[in-house]
Amino acid sequence: MFRSKNVTARIFERQISSPAPGTSFVRARRFYENIVPSHTTFDVECPDILFRKFSDDGRYLITFSRNHQDLIVYRPTWLSFSCRDQDCYNHDLPSKANKFESYFTQLYRVNLASTGELICKDFFLYADKNRFGLFATSTAQSLDAPAVDGAIPGIPSIEKITFHLVRLDDGVILDERVFSNDYINLAHSMGVYLYDDLVSIVSLRYQRIHILQIRDSGNLVNVRSIGEYCREDDELFLNSSAQNIPEASFLGGLKQRLLSFIFRGMWNEEENPALRMQCLKKKFYFHFQDYADLVIWKVQFLDRQHLLIKFGSVDGGVARNADTHPAFFAVYNMETTEIVSFYQSSTDELYTLFELFCDHFHSSSNNSSYMNFLSTHSNNIHALEQLKSNKNKSTNLPQYVKKMLCALPINCQSQSPSAYFDHSLFRYDEKLISATDRHRQSTDHPIKFILRRQPNTLKFKIKPGRSQAVLIHGRKRYLHFCSIQICR
């Protein structure tokens, strides 16, 4: 409440006093109350490129060429212009401030896409420990590809998908991993999740979860594949023990464990044998084929051993909007190969866990400072109050719970760690801007950031563009906000 408004005084205070244990990041974020944007530059002369995002540490601006062939990485040059006068806000910036080169320096340009492939402009994951970037290229998808070699009918096929591990310091391609005649959802990194040095890749077409490890040397190493087999020797055991049984007679290992877990859960609901059989007939056997037909939609790491897996119908797995399709969630232990828990998409139990322990669903790395700057309703009282307010306003609670849980599993690195999105520091309209990495419809009104503490003054505005109609040639304008984290 009594923090100084003078940044010099706050720096001096930081030098002479130490924060309480575990509060250093909180104290660092509070400097953003004094360091805020003060000017908007319009009509900047930018190169003809596609902007993706900043790396979480703010060192690199990731962009792609317009032909989706090249990766182009820039380094921010930080503060480029200064003013010593008393009325700096009334001064115009020099003419060179309207040039992109005044703010960014190109580090390199490297070709990623081979013949017939294009860069997926929505896909980029950053391993901050090694400063590696994971990128993806792919050929066009085929909607009517035949379901061969165990592929799931109804899932499209992409002839070639290539993942590129790039050292961002110099643009060297360290390793590549190719998937042929497969389908992996690359949009917004939905089918890939990075946790520390582990990467999960979901093959929708073949229903496999590929676990890779990024070594310090820059190699992508296979750890395990989860799907038809769960343990390393499952395939050997089945081939040696069931030579006379048709392969089509088996459900995959993961599906077997899921069905067994559901069966045991319903078995334990009733102690009376007669009531138990009625329960199994009504809840399990009647819906057996529905459970057996479930396919994996998305996967995320909860920690190094546990995966949160989302199941649903084939149609929902490839739909642009899967909110209307029934879904189920399972927690899977990779080490014991056991299903730990199973939930429907509208269960109150899972929503309560999401409300209380939201940070665990945003897991990215144990060694990264990324999570320390992420404001969620499980670590921020203001975000929790907003969540409960929206919940109380809902007229259909089950539908609200289902809508909230549709975000699970959360897309990897989809939240900006910028302190300007910290609800403890600023209030802002989340309909116009938020920490979530996605495009938003443009508005003519400036986006206001109001100081949370007294006297609740307006600290700064973001002006999406000059005053003009929201419609251009009959089309809506959309914006993509890129934010960086600066902490010294």
GROMACS .gro file of C-alpha atoms in nm:
model
  488
    1MET     CA    1   0.000   0.000   0.000
    2PHE     CA    2   0.288   0.237   0.078
    3ARG     CA    3   0.517   0.140  -0.211
    4SER     CA    4   0.695   0.437  -0.364
    5LYS     CA    5   0.587   0.567  -0.704
    6ASN     CA    6   0.945   0.662  -0.785
    7VAL     CA    7   1.136   0.387  -0.966
    8THR     CA    8   1.472   0.518  -0.841
    9ALA     CA    9   1.356   0.490  -0.480
   10ARG     CA   10   1.234   0.138  -0.543
   11ILE     CA   11   1.566   0.032  -0.694
   12PHE     CA   12   1.746   0.177  -0.393
   13GLU     CA   13   1.509  -0.008  -0.162
   14ARG     CA   14   1.584  -0.332  -0.346
   15GLN     CA   15   1.957  -0.277  -0.293
   16ILE     CA   16   1.937  -0.224   0.082
   17SER     CA   17   1.671  -0.481   0.177
   18SER     CA   18   1.600  -0.843   0.099
   19PRO     CA   19   1.253  -0.978   0.024
   20ALA     CA   20   1.092  -1.244   0.238
   21PRO     CA   21   1.171  -1.601   0.132
   22GLY     CA   22   0.973  -1.705  -0.176
   23THR     CA   23   0.861  -1.350  -0.262
   24SER     CA   24   1.145  -1.234  -0.489
   25PHE     CA   25   0.937  -1.281  -0.804
   26VAL     CA   26   0.642  -1.096  -0.651
   27ARG     CA   27   0.871  -0.808  -0.563
   28ALA     CA   28   1.024  -0.805  -0.911
   29ARG     CA   29   0.681  -0.787  -1.074
   30ARG     CA   30   0.587  -0.481  -0.870
   31PHE     CA   31   0.845  -0.276  -1.059
   32TYR     CA   32   0.605  -0.289  -1.353
   33GLU     CA   33   0.380  -0.048  -1.165
   34ASN     CA   34   0.646   0.214  -1.243
   35ILE     CA   35   0.773   0.086  -1.579
   36VAL     CA   36   0.485   0.100  -1.824
   37PRO     CA   37   0.442   0.179  -2.196
   38SER     CA   38   0.402   0.550  -2.260
   39HIS     CA   39   0.383   0.587  -2.637
   40THR     CA   40   0.230   0.413  -2.938
   41THR     CA   41   0.403   0.426  -3.275
   42PHE     CA   42   0.179   0.376  -3.578
   43ASP     CA   43   0.257   0.288  -3.940
   44VAL     CA   44   0.593   0.130  -3.862
   45GLU     CA   45   0.778   0.016  -4.175
   46CYS     CA   46   0.795  -0.360  -4.115
   47PRO     CA   47   0.947  -0.630  -4.335
   48ASP     CA   48   0.701  -0.853  -4.518
   49ILE     CA   49   0.701  -1.134  -4.263
   50LEU     CA   50   0.463  -1.331  -4.040
   51PHE     CA   51   0.501  -1.251  -3.671
   52ARG     CA   52   0.466  -1.547  -3.431
   53LYS     CA   53   0.567  -1.446  -3.078
   54PHE     CA   54   0.848  -1.360  -2.840
   55SER     CA   55   1.029  -1.632  -2.653
   56ASP     CA   56   0.924  -1.636  -2.287
   57ASP     CA   57   1.249  -1.477  -2.174
   58GLY     CA   58   1.213  -1.193  -2.426
   59ARG     CA   59   1.543  -1.267  -2.603
   60TYR     CA   60   1.402  -1.359  -2.943
   61LEU     CA   61   1.121  -1.246  -3.172
   62ILE     CA   62   1.011  -1.544  -3.381
   63THR     CA   63   0.887  -1.470  -3.734
   64PHE     CA   64   0.841  -1.660  -4.061
   65SER     CA   65   0.869  -1.564  -4.426
   66ARG     CA   66   0.548  -1.500  -4.619
   67ASN     CA   67   0.600  -1.810  -4.832
   68HIS     CA   68   0.614  -2.025  -4.515
   69GLN     CA   69   0.961  -2.153  -4.601
   70ASP     CA   70   1.205  -1.967  -4.375
   71LEU     CA   71   1.246  -1.905  -4.003
   72ILE     CA   72   1.358  -1.547  -3.931
   73VAL     CA   73   1.468  -1.459  -3.577
   74TYR     CA   74   1.524  -1.108  -3.440
   75ARG     CA   75   1.681  -0.977  -3.122
   76PRO     CA   76   1.509  -0.678  -2.952
   77THR     CA   77   1.740  -0.375  -2.922
   78TRP     CA   78   1.541  -0.250  -2.622
   79LEU     CA   79   1.538   0.122  -2.550
   80SER     CA   80   1.622   0.312  -2.868
   81PHE     CA   81   1.518   0.671  -2.792
   82SER     CA   82   1.535   0.893  -2.485
   83CYS     CA   83   1.430   1.240  -2.375
   84ARG     CA   84   1.565   1.461  -2.096
   85ASP     CA   85   1.305   1.738  -2.109
   86GLN     CA   86   1.029   1.783  -1.854
   87ASP     CA   87   0.747   1.747  -2.108
   88CYS     CA   88   0.867   1.435  -2.290
   89TYR     CA   89   0.512   1.313  -2.343
   90ASN     CA   90   0.446   1.605  -2.576
   91HIS     CA   91   0.754   1.537  -2.793
   92ASP     CA   92   0.731   1.348  -3.120
   93LEU     CA   93   0.972   1.062  -3.176
   94PRO     CA   94   1.235   1.100  -3.451
   95SER     CA   95   1.149   0.975  -3.799
   96LYS     CA   96   1.361   0.661  -3.764
   97ALA     CA   97   1.127   0.548  -3.485
   98ASN     CA   98   0.887   0.447  -3.760
   99LYS     CA   99   1.127   0.179  -3.883
  100PHE     CA  100   1.123  -0.181  -3.765
  101GLU     CA  101   1.505  -0.188  -3.765
  102SER     CA  102   1.510   0.071  -3.487
  103TYR     CA  103   1.370  -0.185  -3.246
  104PHE     CA  104   1.490  -0.523  -3.373
  105THR     CA  105   1.808  -0.668  -3.522
  106GLN     CA  106   1.788  -0.971  -3.747
  107LEU     CA  107   2.002  -1.255  -3.614
  108TYR     CA  108   1.961  -1.500  -3.900
  109ARG     CA  109   1.731  -1.647  -4.162
  110VAL     CA  110   1.724  -2.025  -4.207
  111ASN     CA  111   1.521  -2.245  -4.442
  112LEU     CA  112   1.314  -2.510  -4.263
  113ALA     CA  113   1.064  -2.634  -4.521
  114SER     CA  114   1.175  -2.893  -4.775
  115THR     CA  115   1.004  -2.956  -5.109
  116GLY     CA  116   0.626  -2.967  -5.072
  117GLU     CA  117   0.631  -2.863  -4.704
  118LEU     CA  118   0.521  -2.540  -4.540
  119ILE     CA  119   0.602  -2.402  -4.195
  120CYS     CA  120   0.313  -2.422  -3.947
  121LYS     CA  121   0.294  -2.056  -3.849
  122ASP     CA  122   0.096  -2.130  -3.530
  123PHE     CA  123   0.349  -2.376  -3.391
  124PHE     CA  124   0.651  -2.281  -3.177
  125LEU     CA  125   0.770  -2.420  -2.842
  126TYR     CA  126   1.063  -2.277  -2.649
  127ALA     CA  127   1.298  -2.475  -2.423
  128ASP     CA  128   1.444  -2.195  -2.213
  129LYS     CA  129   1.703  -2.419  -2.042
  130ASN     CA  130   1.896  -2.470  -2.367
  131ARG     CA  131   1.745  -2.184  -2.570
  132PHE     CA  132   1.617  -2.438  -2.821
  133GLY     CA  133   1.314  -2.379  -3.038
  134LEU     CA  134   1.087  -2.656  -3.168
  135PHE     CA  135   0.925  -2.582  -3.505
  136ALA     CA  136   0.710  -2.787  -3.745
  137THR     CA  137   0.666  -2.815  -4.121
  138SER     CA  138   0.417  -3.031  -4.308
  139THR     CA  139   0.270  -3.115  -4.646
  140ALA     CA  140  -0.099  -3.068  -4.728
  141GLN     CA  141  -0.348  -3.300  -4.559
  142SER     CA  142  -0.560  -3.558  -4.739
  143LEU     CA  143  -0.917  -3.597  -4.615
  144ASP     CA  144  -0.996  -3.924  -4.794
  145ALA     CA  145  -0.682  -4.125  -4.715
  146PRO     CA  146  -0.752  -4.498  -4.661
  147ALA     CA  147  -0.724  -4.628  -4.304
  148VAL     CA  148  -0.434  -4.873  -4.340
  149ASP     CA  149  -0.174  -5.016  -4.101
  150GLY     CA  150  -0.398  -4.969  -3.798
  151ALA     CA  151  -0.502  -4.611  -3.874
  152ILE     CA  152  -0.831  -4.482  -3.733
  153PRO     CA  153  -1.105  -4.437  -3.999
  154GLY     CA  154  -1.222  -4.080  -4.039
  155ILE     CA  155  -0.890  -3.917  -3.944
  156PRO     CA  156  -0.715  -3.718  -4.222
  157SER     CA  157  -0.361  -3.800  -4.329
  158ILE     CA  158  -0.056  -3.580  -4.384
  159GLU     CA  159   0.213  -3.732  -4.601
  160LYS     CA  160   0.502  -3.575  -4.410
  161ILE     CA  161   0.529  -3.387  -4.080
  162THR     CA  162   0.874  -3.273  -3.969
  163PHE     CA  163   0.972  -3.133  -3.630
  164HIS     CA  164   1.287  -2.919  -3.628
  165LEU     CA  165   1.494  -2.854  -3.314
  166VAL     CA  166   1.676  -2.523  -3.368
  167ARG     CA  167   1.938  -2.353  -3.148
  168LEU     CA  168   1.801  -2.001  -3.130
  169ASP     CA  169   2.136  -1.836  -3.058
  170ASP     CA  170   2.265  -1.903  -3.410
  171GLY     CA  171   1.989  -2.083  -3.604
  172VAL     CA  172   2.164  -2.420  -3.629
  173ILE     CA  173   1.920  -2.708  -3.693
  174LEU     CA  174   2.030  -2.964  -3.433
  175ASP     CA  175   1.790  -3.250  -3.504
  176GLU     CA  176   1.474  -3.341  -3.693
  177ARG     CA  177   1.199  -3.596  -3.643
  178VAL     CA  178   0.974  -3.704  -3.933
  179PHE     CA  179   0.624  -3.858  -3.912
  180SER     CA  180   0.492  -4.007  -4.237
  181ASN     CA  181   0.127  -4.054  -4.339
  182ASP     CA  182   0.012  -3.940  -3.996
  183TYR     CA  183  -0.203  -3.663  -3.851
  184ILE     CA  184  -0.079  -3.440  -3.568
  185ASN     CA  185  -0.274  -3.130  -3.469
  186LEU     CA  186  -0.013  -2.854  -3.505
  187ALA     CA  187  -0.247  -2.554  -3.478
  188HIS     CA  188  -0.161  -2.360  -3.162
  189SER     CA  189   0.060  -2.655  -3.056
  190MET     CA  190  -0.251  -2.857  -2.965
  191GLY     CA  191  -0.094  -3.192  -3.046
  192VAL     CA  192   0.246  -3.130  -2.885
  193TYR     CA  193   0.341  -3.053  -2.524
  194LEU     CA  194   0.681  -2.957  -2.382
  195TYR     CA  195   0.767  -3.015  -2.016
  196ASP     CA  196   1.129  -2.956  -1.912
  197ASP     CA  197   1.320  -3.173  -2.159
  198LEU     CA  198   1.027  -3.405  -2.238
  199VAL     CA  199   0.805  -3.369  -2.545
  200SER     CA  200   0.475  -3.549  -2.602
  201ILE     CA  201   0.343  -3.577  -2.959
  202VAL     CA  202  -0.009  -3.713  -3.020
  203SER     CA  203  -0.066  -3.914  -3.336
  204LEU     CA  204  -0.441  -3.886  -3.392
  205ARG     CA  205  -0.433  -4.115  -3.692
  206TYR     CA  206  -0.259  -4.406  -3.517
  207GLN     CA  207  -0.361  -4.320  -3.158
  208ARG     CA  208  -0.010  -4.312  -3.017
  209ILE     CA  209   0.150  -4.078  -2.768
  210HIS     CA  210   0.516  -4.041  -2.860
  211ILE     CA  211   0.739  -3.929  -2.572
  212LEU     CA  212   1.071  -3.773  -2.678
  213GLN     CA  213   1.354  -3.623  -2.476
  214ILE     CA  214   1.557  -3.317  -2.575
  215ARG     CA  215   1.917  -3.383  -2.476
  216ASP     CA  216   2.158  -3.101  -2.390
  217SER     CA  217   2.351  -3.198  -2.703
  218GLY     CA  218   2.049  -3.106  -2.914
  219ASN     CA  219   1.932  -3.458  -2.999
  220LEU     CA  220   1.571  -3.576  -3.000
  221VAL     CA  221   1.568  -3.921  -2.837
  222ASN     CA  222   1.276  -4.166  -2.828
  223VAL     CA  223   1.167  -4.245  -2.471
  224ARG     CA  224   0.849  -4.449  -2.521
  225SER     CA  225   0.537  -4.483  -2.733
  226ILE     CA  226   0.200  -4.520  -2.556
  227GLY     CA  227  -0.105  -4.653  -2.734
  228GLU     CA  228  -0.136  -5.010  -2.854
  229TYR     CA  229   0.148  -5.091  -2.611
  230CYS     CA  230   0.226  -4.940  -2.272
  231ARG     CA  231   0.540  -5.124  -2.158
  232GLU     CA  232   0.853  -5.171  -2.364
  233ASP     CA  233   0.813  -5.551  -2.378
  234ASP     CA  234   0.435  -5.559  -2.444
  235GLU     CA  235   0.478  -5.616  -2.817
  236LEU     CA  236   0.729  -5.898  -2.764
  237PHE     CA  237   0.505  -6.067  -2.508
  238LEU     CA  238   0.194  -6.052  -2.727
  239ASN     CA  239   0.376  -6.173  -3.037
  240SER     CA  240   0.516  -6.473  -2.849
  241SER     CA  241   0.201  -6.560  -2.652
  242ALA     CA  242  -0.084  -6.496  -2.894
  243GLN     CA  243   0.040  -6.612  -3.233
  244ASN     CA  244  -0.290  -6.778  -3.323
  245ILE     CA  245  -0.515  -6.490  -3.223
  246PRO     CA  246  -0.602  -6.233  -3.491
  247GLU     CA  247  -0.448  -5.893  -3.423
  248ALA     CA  248  -0.788  -5.727  -3.465
  249SER     CA  249  -0.912  -5.914  -3.157
  250PHE     CA  250  -0.706  -5.695  -2.926
  251LEU     CA  251  -0.783  -5.351  -2.796
  252GLY     CA  252  -0.477  -5.131  -2.749
  253GLY     CA  253  -0.293  -5.142  -2.418
  254LEU     CA  254  -0.401  -4.794  -2.314
  255LYS     CA  255  -0.765  -4.866  -2.404
  256GLN     CA  256  -0.752  -5.193  -2.206
  257ARG     CA  257  -0.632  -5.007  -1.898
  258LEU     CA  258  -0.898  -4.741  -1.941
  259LEU     CA  259  -1.181  -4.996  -1.969
  260SER     CA  260  -1.047  -5.190  -1.671
  261PHE     CA  261  -1.035  -4.874  -1.459
  262ILE     CA  262  -1.394  -4.782  -1.552
  263PHE     CA  263  -1.511  -5.138  -1.479
  264ARG     CA  264  -1.343  -5.152  -1.138
  265GLY     CA  265  -1.485  -4.814  -1.044
  266MET     CA  266  -1.841  -4.926  -1.120
  267TRP     CA  267  -1.778  -5.266  -0.954
  268ASN     CA  268  -1.684  -5.095  -0.629
  269GLU     CA  269  -1.992  -4.872  -0.629
  270GLU     CA  270  -2.214  -5.152  -0.498
  271GLU     CA  271  -2.145  -5.425  -0.241
  272ASN     CA  272  -2.466  -5.620  -0.304
  273PRO     CA  273  -2.399  -5.871  -0.588
  274ALA     CA  274  -2.743  -5.827  -0.747
  275LEU     CA  275  -2.728  -5.448  -0.739
  276ARG     CA  276  -2.368  -5.463  -0.863
  277MET     CA  277  -2.470  -5.657  -1.176
  278GLN     CA  278  -2.755  -5.416  -1.245
  279CYS     CA  279  -2.514  -5.126  -1.212
  280LEU     CA  280  -2.263  -5.289  -1.449
  281LYS     CA  281  -2.531  -5.369  -1.708
  282LYS     CA  282  -2.670  -5.015  -1.699
  283LYS     CA  283  -2.349  -4.814  -1.677
  284PHE     CA  284  -2.074  -5.032  -1.827
  285TYR     CA  285  -2.197  -5.302  -2.062
  286PHE     CA  286  -2.465  -5.082  -2.219
  287HIS     CA  287  -2.199  -4.816  -2.297
  288PHE     CA  288  -1.911  -5.058  -2.358
  289GLN     CA  289  -1.883  -4.988  -2.730
  290ASP     CA  290  -1.893  -4.612  -2.668
  291TYR     CA  291  -1.598  -4.645  -2.429
  292ALA     CA  292  -1.415  -4.878  -2.669
  293ASP     CA  293  -1.457  -4.628  -2.956
  294LEU     CA  294  -1.303  -4.338  -2.761
  295VAL     CA  295  -0.997  -4.184  -2.924
  296ILE     CA  296  -0.725  -3.961  -2.783
  297TRP     CA  297  -0.776  -3.591  -2.859
  298LYS     CA  298  -0.512  -3.406  -2.658
  299VAL     CA  299  -0.242  -3.476  -2.402
  300GLN     CA  300  -0.044  -3.268  -2.155
  301PHE     CA  301   0.215  -3.337  -1.887
  302LEU     CA  302   0.111  -3.283  -1.525
  303ASP     CA  303   0.462  -3.378  -1.413
  304ARG     CA  304   0.738  -3.605  -1.542
  305GLN     CA  305   0.535  -3.920  -1.469
  306HIS     CA  306   0.170  -3.822  -1.522
  307LEU     CA  307  -0.021  -3.734  -1.837
  308LEU     CA  308  -0.366  -3.574  -1.860
  309ILE     CA  309  -0.534  -3.736  -2.162
  310LYS     CA  310  -0.854  -3.613  -2.323
  311PHE     CA  311  -1.071  -3.874  -2.499
  312GLY     CA  312  -1.371  -3.831  -2.725
  313SER     CA  313  -1.528  -3.934  -3.053
  314VAL     CA  314  -1.345  -3.944  -3.385
  315ASP     CA  315  -1.547  -3.648  -3.515
  316GLY     CA  316  -1.454  -3.433  -3.216
  317GLY     CA  317  -1.085  -3.511  -3.256
  318VAL     CA  318  -1.062  -3.336  -3.592
  319ALA     CA  319  -1.337  -3.075  -3.549
  320ARG     CA  320  -1.251  -2.705  -3.532
  321ASN     CA  321  -1.480  -2.667  -3.232
  322ALA     CA  322  -1.505  -2.978  -3.017
  323ASP     CA  323  -1.707  -2.811  -2.740
  324THR     CA  324  -2.031  -2.978  -2.850
  325HIS     CA  325  -1.883  -3.330  -2.850
  326PRO     CA  326  -1.882  -3.547  -2.533
  327ALA     CA  327  -1.537  -3.578  -2.380
  328PHE     CA  328  -1.362  -3.763  -2.098
  329PHE     CA  329  -1.039  -3.702  -1.908
  330ALA     CA  330  -0.796  -3.959  -1.770
  331VAL     CA  331  -0.477  -3.921  -1.566
  332TYR     CA  332  -0.218  -4.179  -1.675
  333ASN     CA  333   0.100  -4.278  -1.494
  334MET     CA  334   0.369  -4.354  -1.753
  335GLU     CA  335   0.594  -4.538  -1.506
  336THR     CA  336   0.332  -4.780  -1.365
  337THR     CA  337   0.123  -4.775  -1.690
  338GLU     CA  338  -0.191  -4.731  -1.477
  339ILE     CA  339  -0.492  -4.506  -1.516
  340VAL     CA  340  -0.502  -4.302  -1.195
  341SER     CA  341  -0.838  -4.128  -1.239
  342PHE     CA  342  -1.116  -4.084  -1.494
  343TYR     CA  343  -1.365  -3.796  -1.530
  344GLN     CA  344  -1.646  -3.684  -1.755
  345SER     CA  345  -1.618  -3.339  -1.911
  346SER     CA  346  -1.887  -3.192  -1.684
  347THR     CA  347  -1.790  -3.344  -1.349
  348ASP     CA  348  -1.777  -3.111  -1.050
  349GLU     CA  349  -1.482  -3.299  -0.901
  350LEU     CA  350  -1.249  -3.216  -1.190
  351TYR     CA  351  -1.370  -2.855  -1.201
  352THR     CA  352  -1.293  -2.817  -0.830
  353LEU     CA  353  -0.940  -2.944  -0.890
  354PHE     CA  354  -0.903  -2.703  -1.181
  355GLU     CA  355  -1.028  -2.413  -0.968
  356LEU     CA  356  -0.802  -2.487  -0.671
  357PHE     CA  357  -0.490  -2.611  -0.852
  358CYS     CA  358  -0.497  -2.434  -1.187
  359ASP     CA  359  -0.117  -2.388  -1.179
  360HIS     CA  360  -0.070  -2.763  -1.208
  361PHE     CA  361  -0.254  -2.757  -1.542
  362HIS     CA  362  -0.020  -2.484  -1.669
  363SER     CA  363   0.289  -2.691  -1.596
  364SER     CA  364   0.573  -2.608  -1.832
  365SER     CA  365   0.898  -2.664  -1.647
  366ASN     CA  366   1.024  -2.708  -1.294
  367ASN     CA  367   1.339  -2.514  -1.376
  368SER     CA  368   1.179  -2.221  -1.557
  369SER     CA  369   1.072  -1.886  -1.415
  370TYR     CA  370   0.778  -1.897  -1.659
  371MET     CA  371   0.523  -2.012  -1.401
  372ASN     CA  372   0.633  -1.753  -1.144
  373PHE     CA  373   0.499  -1.476  -1.367
  374LEU     CA  374   0.174  -1.644  -1.468
  375SER     CA  375  -0.134  -1.507  -1.295
  376THR     CA  376  -0.409  -1.768  -1.245
  377HIS     CA  377  -0.714  -1.809  -1.025
  378SER     CA  378  -0.527  -2.054  -0.800
  379ASN     CA  379  -0.246  -1.811  -0.716
  380ASN     CA  380  -0.425  -1.474  -0.746
  381ILE     CA  381  -0.720  -1.364  -0.532
  382HIS     CA  382  -0.841  -1.114  -0.792
  383ALA     CA  383  -0.849  -1.374  -1.070
  384LEU     CA  384  -1.031  -1.613  -0.833
  385GLU     CA  385  -1.293  -1.350  -0.750
  386GLN     CA  386  -1.355  -1.292  -1.121
  387LEU     CA  387  -1.390  -1.667  -1.181
  388LYS     CA  388  -1.639  -1.707  -0.895
  389SER     CA  389  -1.833  -1.404  -1.017
  390ASN     CA  390  -1.869  -1.559  -1.362
  391LYS     CA  391  -1.969  -1.888  -1.202
  392ASN     CA  392  -2.239  -1.722  -0.989
  393LYS     CA  393  -2.379  -1.540  -1.292
  394SER     CA  394  -2.417  -1.865  -1.483
  395THR     CA  395  -2.778  -1.987  -1.511
  396ASN     CA  396  -2.672  -2.341  -1.606
  397LEU     CA  397  -2.397  -2.465  -1.375
  398PRO     CA  398  -2.328  -2.800  -1.550
  399GLN     CA  399  -2.294  -2.617  -1.881
  400TYR     CA  400  -2.060  -2.363  -1.722
  401VAL     CA  401  -1.843  -2.641  -1.576
  402LYS     CA  402  -1.830  -2.814  -1.914
  403LYS     CA  403  -1.734  -2.489  -2.087
  404MET     CA  404  -1.451  -2.424  -1.841
  405LEU     CA  405  -1.316  -2.778  -1.870
  406CYS     CA  406  -1.316  -2.757  -2.250
  407ALA     CA  407  -0.984  -2.574  -2.216
  408LEU     CA  408  -0.821  -2.888  -2.075
  409PRO     CA  409  -0.563  -3.005  -2.154
  410ILE     CA  410  -0.423  -2.653  -2.179
  411ASN     CA  411  -0.216  -2.578  -2.488
  412CYS     CA  412   0.154  -2.566  -2.407
  413GLN     CA  413   0.302  -2.216  -2.356
  414SER     CA  414  -0.029  -2.056  -2.451
  415GLN     CA  415  -0.020  -1.806  -2.163
  416SER     CA  416   0.196  -1.495  -2.162
  417PRO     CA  417   0.406  -1.450  -1.845
  418SER     CA  418   0.407  -1.071  -1.883
  419ALA     CA  419   0.362  -0.891  -1.550
  420TYR     CA  420   0.119  -0.649  -1.717
  421PHE     CA  421  -0.133  -0.937  -1.708
  422ASP     CA  422  -0.084  -0.983  -1.332
  423HIS     CA  423  -0.426  -0.923  -1.176
  424SER     CA  424  -0.258  -0.815  -0.852
  425LEU     CA  425  -0.100  -0.519  -1.032
  426PHE     CA  426  -0.347  -0.410  -1.300
  427ARG     CA  427  -0.712  -0.429  -1.395
  428TYR     CA  428  -0.801  -0.463  -1.764
  429ASP     CA  429  -1.083  -0.586  -1.986
  430GLU     CA  430  -1.016  -0.953  -2.061
  431LYS     CA  431  -1.262  -0.940  -2.350
  432LEU     CA  432  -1.017  -0.710  -2.530
  433ILE     CA  433  -0.684  -0.853  -2.418
  434SER     CA  434  -0.558  -1.133  -2.194
  435ALA     CA  435  -0.259  -1.354  -2.129
  436THR     CA  436  -0.395  -1.620  -2.367
  437ASP     CA  437  -0.208  -1.636  -2.696
  438ARG     CA  438  -0.480  -1.595  -2.960
  439HIS     CA  439  -0.612  -1.347  -3.213
  440ARG     CA  440  -0.877  -1.099  -3.104
  441GLN     CA  441  -1.119  -0.882  -3.292
  442SER     CA  442  -0.999  -0.526  -3.322
  443THR     CA  443  -1.168  -0.238  -3.145
  444ASP     CA  444  -1.145   0.137  -3.187
  445HIS     CA  445  -1.133   0.188  -2.811
  446PRO     CA  446  -0.798   0.194  -2.630
  447ILE     CA  447  -0.731  -0.093  -2.390
  448LYS     CA  448  -0.687   0.054  -2.043
  449PHE     CA  449  -0.462  -0.083  -1.769
  450ILE     CA  450  -0.565   0.055  -1.429
  451LEU     CA  451  -0.347   0.028  -1.122
  452ARG     CA  452  -0.492  -0.224  -0.878
  453ARG     CA  453  -0.374  -0.045  -0.561
  454GLN     CA  454  -0.497   0.292  -0.448
  455PRO     CA  455  -0.564   0.542  -0.594
  456ASN     CA  456  -0.650   0.309  -0.888
  457THR     CA  457  -0.509   0.545  -1.147
  458LEU     CA  458  -0.491   0.476  -1.520
  459LYS     CA  459  -0.129   0.373  -1.576
  460PHE     CA  460  -0.124   0.324  -1.953
  461LYS     CA  461  -0.328   0.246  -2.264
  462ILE     CA  462  -0.275   0.020  -2.561
  463LYS     CA  463  -0.414   0.170  -2.880
  464PRO     CA  464  -0.490  -0.111  -3.128
  465GLY     CA  465  -0.485   0.131  -3.421
  466ARG     CA  466  -0.576   0.474  -3.538
  467SER     CA  467  -0.943   0.570  -3.520
  468GLN     CA  468  -1.103   0.390  -3.813
  469ALA     CA  469  -1.389   0.158  -3.887
  470VAL     CA  470  -1.361  -0.192  -3.747
  471LEU     CA  471  -1.464  -0.330  -4.086
  472ILE     CA  472  -1.223  -0.305  -4.379
  473HIS     CA  473  -1.367  -0.403  -4.716
  474GLY     CA  474  -1.647  -0.584  -4.537
  475ARG     CA  475  -1.409  -0.794  -4.327
  476LYS     CA  476  -1.337  -0.778  -3.956
  477ARG     CA  477  -0.991  -0.676  -3.839
  478TYR     CA  478  -0.809  -0.903  -3.595
  479LEU     CA  479  -0.512  -0.833  -3.373
  480HIS     CA  480  -0.239  -1.045  -3.222
  481PHE     CA  481  -0.064  -0.906  -2.914
  482CYS     CA  482   0.296  -1.009  -2.849
  483SER     CA  483   0.427  -0.933  -2.501
  484ILE     CA  484   0.766  -0.987  -2.344
  485GLN     CA  485   0.894  -1.021  -1.990
  486ILE     CA  486   1.179  -0.795  -1.877
  487CYS     CA  487   1.317  -0.850  -1.530
  488ARG     CA  488   1.654  -0.738  -1.400
   0.00000   0.00000   0.00000
